[in-house]
Amino acid sequence: MELRQLGYFVAVAEELHFGRAAERLHIVQSAVSMQIQRLERELGAELFDRTPRRVRLTGAGERLLPEARAVLAAAERARAAVAPPAGLRIGTSTGLGAHLDRVLTAFARRAPDVPVELFSLPVAERLARVAGGQLDAAFVRAVEPVPGVRVLPLWPDPLVVALPATHPLAGRPEIGVEELAGLPLSLTERRNNPALVDLVLGACHEAGFEPVPGPASGSLQDILATIGSRPLWTVVYASHARVLRSPRVAFVPFRAPGLALPTGLAVSATPPPHLDTLLLACGDHES
């Protein structure tokens, strides 16, 4: 008796039709009929009462059905017991900084056998991959909802000012937005991070000035290199600033209430594997 034969038997018993069972199993009908006949010969009993109009289980077939299902379920549990654990695919961005290190450490402590694969992608692509099932989850900030994705709130991410270490404001314990009016502002293009750009420009307008545009640059690394050599300012997530090392750039908090963007975890409508463990790891980080 083979597991394959029991699987064919259960399919026919549930469909009560050899043709539909074959379609469900993605094989030809003759193969199903042949394996059922072999099973019947081995067991010495007819399992189905076949007529031109219908197929139904015999008494022997009815008795075999729950046992066959139990055998197949046990075989599946055996496979699962030795299969490698499903990994976790997470979308990230470079601005997560210390947040990501701590979350991954907490997750590894809770689920040491679960591999984690990281994908650093633009936010729109992160959301699209979560919706399409190519990512299990993604860290995002202040995003608009998209179909098929829900965002679970995690923590607020404060911003700090990045400016030349030699600038008089660099020695302050905190900086008011209005004190930056005389310095050019270098920001990423709005299409790259609309929530961040709108937050910073809105804060400048509320402080009563239109920021002088600084040189456009393609990456934060380039912007910081430029700030180290000329009077400019930009913003950096505080969690990222803690892992950056640049003796020519100072990172100073904004004066209260400060500037911050909410960070969340984007997941599909169907909960991904290990979601509860990942959320617990995020909670460990938050505390």
Tab-separated table of C-alpha atoms in Angstrom:
chain	number	residue	atom	x	y	z
A	1	MET	CA	0.000	0.000	0.000
A	2	GLU	CA	1.457	3.365	-1.052
A	3	LEU	CA	0.749	6.849	0.240
A	4	ARG	CA	0.063	7.873	-3.343
A	5	GLN	CA	-2.696	5.267	-3.609
A	6	LEU	CA	-4.289	6.465	-0.372
A	7	GLY	CA	-4.161	10.047	-1.668
A	8	TYR	CA	-5.920	9.019	-4.883
A	9	PHE	CA	-8.505	7.073	-2.888
A	10	VAL	CA	-9.302	10.080	-0.649
A	11	ALA	CA	-9.633	12.355	-3.681
A	12	VAL	CA	-12.108	10.034	-5.390
A	13	ALA	CA	-14.000	9.470	-2.124
A	14	GLU	CA	-14.405	13.218	-1.651
A	15	GLU	CA	-15.293	13.990	-5.272
A	16	LEU	CA	-17.277	10.772	-5.940
A	17	HIS	CA	-16.156	11.210	-9.530
A	18	PHE	CA	-12.995	9.812	-11.113
A	19	GLY	CA	-12.709	12.619	-13.655
A	20	ARG	CA	-12.975	15.414	-11.078
A	21	ALA	CA	-10.529	13.614	-8.798
A	22	ALA	CA	-8.041	13.384	-11.669
A	23	GLU	CA	-8.377	17.121	-12.337
A	24	ARG	CA	-7.838	17.861	-8.659
A	25	LEU	CA	-4.726	15.666	-8.632
A	26	HIS	CA	-3.474	17.074	-11.958
A	27	ILE	CA	-3.103	13.623	-13.517
A	28	VAL	CA	-4.991	11.661	-16.146
A	29	GLN	CA	-8.108	9.740	-15.137
A	30	SER	CA	-6.707	6.394	-16.259
A	31	ALA	CA	-3.845	6.705	-13.735
A	32	VAL	CA	-6.328	7.288	-10.918
A	33	SER	CA	-8.435	4.275	-11.945
A	34	MET	CA	-5.365	2.049	-12.221
A	35	GLN	CA	-4.046	2.955	-8.751
A	36	ILE	CA	-7.460	2.494	-7.142
A	37	GLN	CA	-7.754	-0.962	-8.744
A	38	ARG	CA	-4.297	-1.907	-7.405
A	39	LEU	CA	-5.285	-0.741	-3.939
A	40	GLU	CA	-8.478	-2.772	-4.075
A	41	ARG	CA	-6.575	-5.889	-5.148
A	42	GLU	CA	-4.074	-5.434	-2.346
A	43	LEU	CA	-6.811	-4.978	0.259
A	44	GLY	CA	-9.003	-7.680	-1.202
A	45	ALA	CA	-12.084	-5.448	-1.172
A	46	GLU	CA	-13.946	-3.141	-3.521
A	47	LEU	CA	-13.834	0.436	-2.291
A	48	PHE	CA	-16.232	2.037	-4.749
A	49	ASP	CA	-19.544	1.014	-6.251
A	50	ARG	CA	-19.181	2.178	-9.861
A	51	THR	CA	-22.127	2.587	-12.232
A	52	PRO	CA	-22.365	4.581	-15.470
A	53	ARG	CA	-24.262	7.303	-13.600
A	54	ARG	CA	-22.542	7.534	-10.235
A	55	VAL	CA	-19.688	6.519	-7.970
A	56	ARG	CA	-20.219	5.847	-4.300
A	57	LEU	CA	-18.258	4.332	-1.436
A	58	THR	CA	-18.843	0.744	-0.460
A	59	GLY	CA	-18.912	-0.260	3.199
A	60	ALA	CA	-15.216	-1.113	3.000
A	61	GLY	CA	-14.512	2.270	1.401
A	62	GLU	CA	-16.393	4.107	4.156
A	63	ARG	CA	-14.360	2.306	6.811
A	64	LEU	CA	-11.091	2.990	5.006
A	65	LEU	CA	-11.686	6.722	4.433
A	66	PRO	CA	-11.002	8.029	7.994
A	67	GLU	CA	-8.015	5.704	8.331
A	68	ALA	CA	-6.579	6.871	5.012
A	69	ARG	CA	-6.978	10.517	6.035
A	70	ALA	CA	-5.220	9.804	9.336
A	71	VAL	CA	-2.303	8.094	7.566
A	72	LEU	CA	-1.906	10.996	5.115
A	73	ALA	CA	-2.046	13.550	7.956
A	74	ALA	CA	0.608	11.604	9.875
A	75	ALA	CA	2.831	11.520	6.801
A	76	GLU	CA	2.480	15.282	6.395
A	77	ARG	CA	3.406	15.821	10.052
A	78	ALA	CA	6.471	13.634	9.550
A	79	ARG	CA	7.566	15.728	6.563
A	80	ALA	CA	7.012	18.951	8.499
A	81	ALA	CA	9.061	17.658	11.429
A	82	VAL	CA	12.229	17.388	9.347
A	83	ALA	CA	11.609	20.212	6.865
A	84	PRO	CA	13.732	23.338	7.304
A	85	PRO	CA	11.790	26.155	8.991
A	86	ALA	CA	10.187	28.703	6.726
A	87	GLY	CA	12.248	31.865	6.623
A	88	LEU	CA	11.084	35.450	7.056
A	89	ARG	CA	11.479	37.963	4.218
A	90	ILE	CA	11.502	41.542	5.495
A	91	GLY	CA	11.654	44.797	3.545
A	92	THR	CA	13.857	47.464	5.132
A	93	SER	CA	15.310	50.903	4.553
A	94	THR	CA	18.701	52.254	5.573
A	95	GLY	CA	17.164	54.799	7.950
A	96	LEU	CA	16.130	52.101	10.440
A	97	GLY	CA	19.614	52.089	11.911
A	98	ALA	CA	19.713	50.842	15.511
A	99	HIS	CA	16.034	49.846	15.332
A	100	LEU	CA	16.800	47.070	12.859
A	101	ASP	CA	19.783	45.724	14.809
A	102	ARG	CA	17.779	45.449	18.012
A	103	VAL	CA	14.700	43.923	16.393
A	104	LEU	CA	16.781	41.282	14.604
A	105	THR	CA	18.637	40.465	17.816
A	106	ALA	CA	15.359	40.067	19.721
A	107	PHE	CA	13.849	37.946	16.936
A	108	ALA	CA	16.885	35.665	16.813
A	109	ARG	CA	16.637	35.182	20.558
A	110	ARG	CA	12.978	34.156	20.282
A	111	ALA	CA	13.263	32.116	17.058
A	112	PRO	CA	16.897	31.040	16.642
A	113	ASP	CA	16.107	28.470	13.924
A	114	VAL	CA	14.186	30.840	11.626
A	115	PRO	CA	16.352	32.452	8.930
A	116	VAL	CA	15.700	36.104	8.096
A	117	GLU	CA	16.327	37.616	4.664
A	118	LEU	CA	16.421	41.405	4.327
A	119	PHE	CA	15.543	43.450	1.251
A	120	SER	CA	16.403	47.168	1.144
A	121	LEU	CA	13.924	48.651	-1.339
A	122	PRO	CA	12.056	51.900	-2.079
A	123	VAL	CA	8.875	52.141	-0.045
A	124	ALA	CA	6.544	51.711	-3.025
A	125	GLU	CA	8.280	48.482	-4.003
A	126	ARG	CA	8.232	47.243	-0.416
A	127	LEU	CA	4.457	47.698	-0.278
A	128	ALA	CA	3.948	46.107	-3.695
A	129	ARG	CA	5.983	43.045	-2.710
A	130	VAL	CA	4.077	42.640	0.551
A	131	ALA	CA	0.784	42.826	-1.350
A	132	GLY	CA	2.064	40.320	-3.912
A	133	GLY	CA	3.450	37.864	-1.357
A	134	GLN	CA	7.131	38.327	-2.285
A	135	LEU	CA	7.793	39.837	1.168
A	136	ASP	CA	6.341	38.625	4.470
A	137	ALA	CA	6.577	42.063	6.081
A	138	ALA	CA	8.177	45.464	5.581
A	139	PHE	CA	9.091	48.376	7.802
A	140	VAL	CA	7.480	51.584	6.530
A	141	ARG	CA	6.984	55.143	7.736
A	142	ALA	CA	3.848	57.270	7.409
A	143	VAL	CA	2.545	55.526	4.283
A	144	GLU	CA	-0.897	55.738	2.737
A	145	PRO	CA	-2.831	52.442	2.832
A	146	VAL	CA	-2.651	50.286	-0.300
A	147	PRO	CA	-5.019	47.443	-1.284
A	148	GLY	CA	-4.127	44.100	0.251
A	149	VAL	CA	-1.776	45.562	2.877
A	150	ARG	CA	-2.334	46.596	6.481
A	151	VAL	CA	0.157	48.595	8.530
A	152	LEU	CA	0.598	47.703	12.194
A	153	PRO	CA	1.887	50.656	14.278
A	154	LEU	CA	5.256	50.161	15.967
A	155	TRP	CA	6.974	53.320	17.239
A	156	PRO	CA	7.561	57.022	16.425
A	157	ASP	CA	10.903	57.726	14.760
A	158	PRO	CA	12.307	61.142	15.825
A	159	LEU	CA	14.456	63.180	13.454
A	160	VAL	CA	17.638	65.036	14.353
A	161	VAL	CA	19.466	67.851	12.587
A	162	ALA	CA	22.669	67.002	10.734
A	163	LEU	CA	24.963	70.024	10.229
A	164	PRO	CA	28.701	70.781	10.090
A	165	ALA	CA	30.506	69.905	13.297
A	166	THR	CA	32.225	73.312	13.121
A	167	HIS	CA	28.944	75.292	12.975
A	168	PRO	CA	28.036	77.306	16.111
A	169	LEU	CA	24.714	75.407	16.430
A	170	ALA	CA	26.532	72.061	16.534
A	171	GLY	CA	27.385	72.512	20.205
A	172	ARG	CA	23.792	73.076	21.293
A	173	PRO	CA	21.935	70.356	23.247
A	174	GLU	CA	18.922	70.985	20.974
A	175	ILE	CA	17.975	73.222	18.048
A	176	GLY	CA	14.781	75.087	17.194
A	177	VAL	CA	13.711	74.854	13.560
A	178	GLU	CA	13.688	78.655	13.268
A	179	GLU	CA	17.428	78.769	14.079
A	180	LEU	CA	18.153	76.962	10.792
A	181	ALA	CA	16.654	79.653	8.569
A	182	GLY	CA	20.055	80.967	7.509
A	183	LEU	CA	21.415	77.595	6.383
A	184	PRO	CA	20.656	75.924	3.044
A	185	LEU	CA	18.633	72.721	3.379
A	186	SER	CA	19.589	69.584	1.460
A	187	LEU	CA	16.818	66.983	1.209
A	188	THR	CA	16.056	63.975	-0.937
A	189	GLU	CA	13.557	64.489	-3.738
A	190	ARG	CA	9.958	64.370	-2.570
A	191	ARG	CA	9.130	61.354	-4.746
A	192	ASN	CA	11.670	59.323	-2.750
A	193	ASN	CA	10.154	60.106	0.653
A	194	PRO	CA	7.101	62.379	0.480
A	195	ALA	CA	6.187	62.054	4.175
A	196	LEU	CA	9.659	63.133	5.304
A	197	VAL	CA	9.955	66.052	2.866
A	198	ASP	CA	6.453	67.324	3.701
A	199	LEU	CA	7.168	67.109	7.447
A	200	VAL	CA	10.425	69.080	7.246
A	201	LEU	CA	9.175	71.748	4.840
A	202	GLY	CA	5.970	72.102	6.839
A	203	ALA	CA	7.980	72.658	10.027
A	204	CYS	CA	10.053	75.351	8.284
A	205	HIS	CA	6.901	77.132	7.085
A	206	GLU	CA	5.404	76.997	10.585
A	207	ALA	CA	8.648	78.517	11.880
A	208	GLY	CA	8.146	81.428	9.464
A	209	PHE	CA	10.700	80.827	6.718
A	210	GLU	CA	11.154	79.230	3.341
A	211	PRO	CA	14.330	77.110	3.467
A	212	VAL	CA	17.104	77.974	1.040
A	213	PRO	CA	17.489	74.908	-1.213
A	214	GLY	CA	20.876	73.272	-0.911
A	215	PRO	CA	22.555	71.068	-3.490
A	216	ALA	CA	20.527	68.037	-4.528
A	217	SER	CA	22.200	64.736	-3.797
A	218	GLY	CA	21.366	61.142	-4.557
A	219	SER	CA	22.037	59.514	-1.184
A	220	LEU	CA	22.299	60.358	2.500
A	221	GLN	CA	25.967	59.437	2.423
A	222	ASP	CA	26.584	62.029	-0.293
A	223	ILE	CA	24.579	64.664	1.588
A	224	LEU	CA	26.555	64.075	4.788
A	225	ALA	CA	29.842	64.245	2.896
A	226	THR	CA	28.764	67.602	1.458
A	227	ILE	CA	27.666	68.892	4.876
A	228	GLY	CA	31.101	68.028	6.223
A	229	SER	CA	32.680	70.440	3.757
A	230	ARG	CA	30.207	73.372	3.588
A	231	PRO	CA	27.439	74.991	5.699
A	232	LEU	CA	24.269	72.948	5.068
A	233	TRP	CA	21.740	71.033	7.084
A	234	THR	CA	19.542	68.013	6.610
A	235	VAL	CA	17.576	65.610	8.802
A	236	VAL	CA	18.439	62.055	9.827
A	237	TYR	CA	16.409	59.554	11.802
A	238	ALA	CA	17.779	59.482	15.349
A	239	SER	CA	18.006	55.675	15.246
A	240	HIS	CA	20.184	55.925	12.147
A	241	ALA	CA	22.307	58.773	13.509
A	242	ARG	CA	23.320	56.538	16.438
A	243	VAL	CA	25.111	54.148	14.082
A	244	LEU	CA	26.677	56.786	11.814
A	245	ARG	CA	30.265	57.849	12.357
A	246	SER	CA	31.283	61.165	10.827
A	247	PRO	CA	33.643	63.466	12.769
A	248	ARG	CA	32.831	66.337	10.391
A	249	VAL	CA	29.045	66.144	10.990
A	250	ALA	CA	27.111	66.821	14.205
A	251	PHE	CA	23.693	65.328	14.967
A	252	VAL	CA	21.568	67.499	17.251
A	253	PRO	CA	17.964	66.858	18.435
A	254	PHE	CA	15.169	69.268	17.573
A	255	ARG	CA	13.677	71.263	20.414
A	256	ALA	CA	10.446	69.780	21.780
A	257	PRO	CA	7.974	68.789	20.492
A	258	GLY	CA	10.484	67.842	17.793
A	259	LEU	CA	9.871	66.156	14.462
A	260	ALA	CA	9.021	62.477	14.096
A	261	LEU	CA	7.404	60.039	11.671
A	262	PRO	CA	5.445	56.944	12.769
A	263	THR	CA	7.039	53.618	11.838
A	264	GLY	CA	4.853	50.591	11.158
A	265	LEU	CA	5.061	47.031	9.925
A	266	ALA	CA	3.325	46.408	6.597
A	267	VAL	CA	1.859	42.914	6.244
A	268	SER	CA	-0.617	41.289	3.875
A	269	ALA	CA	-4.223	40.551	4.799
A	270	THR	CA	-3.173	36.940	5.427
A	271	PRO	CA	-0.827	36.908	8.448
A	272	PRO	CA	2.695	35.822	7.414
A	273	PRO	CA	4.567	33.091	9.293
A	274	HIS	CA	6.247	34.175	12.522
A	275	LEU	CA	4.343	37.495	12.594
A	276	ASP	CA	3.586	37.239	16.317
A	277	THR	CA	7.239	36.548	17.076
A	278	LEU	CA	8.354	39.491	14.934
A	279	LEU	CA	5.907	41.823	16.685
A	280	LEU	CA	7.153	40.637	20.067
A	281	ALA	CA	10.708	41.375	18.892
A	282	CYS	CA	9.614	44.869	17.855
A	283	GLY	CA	8.056	45.313	21.289
A	284	ASP	CA	11.295	44.223	22.937
A	285	HIS	CA	13.024	46.899	20.893
A	286	GLU	CA	10.486	49.556	21.770
A	287	SER	CA	10.902	48.983	25.458
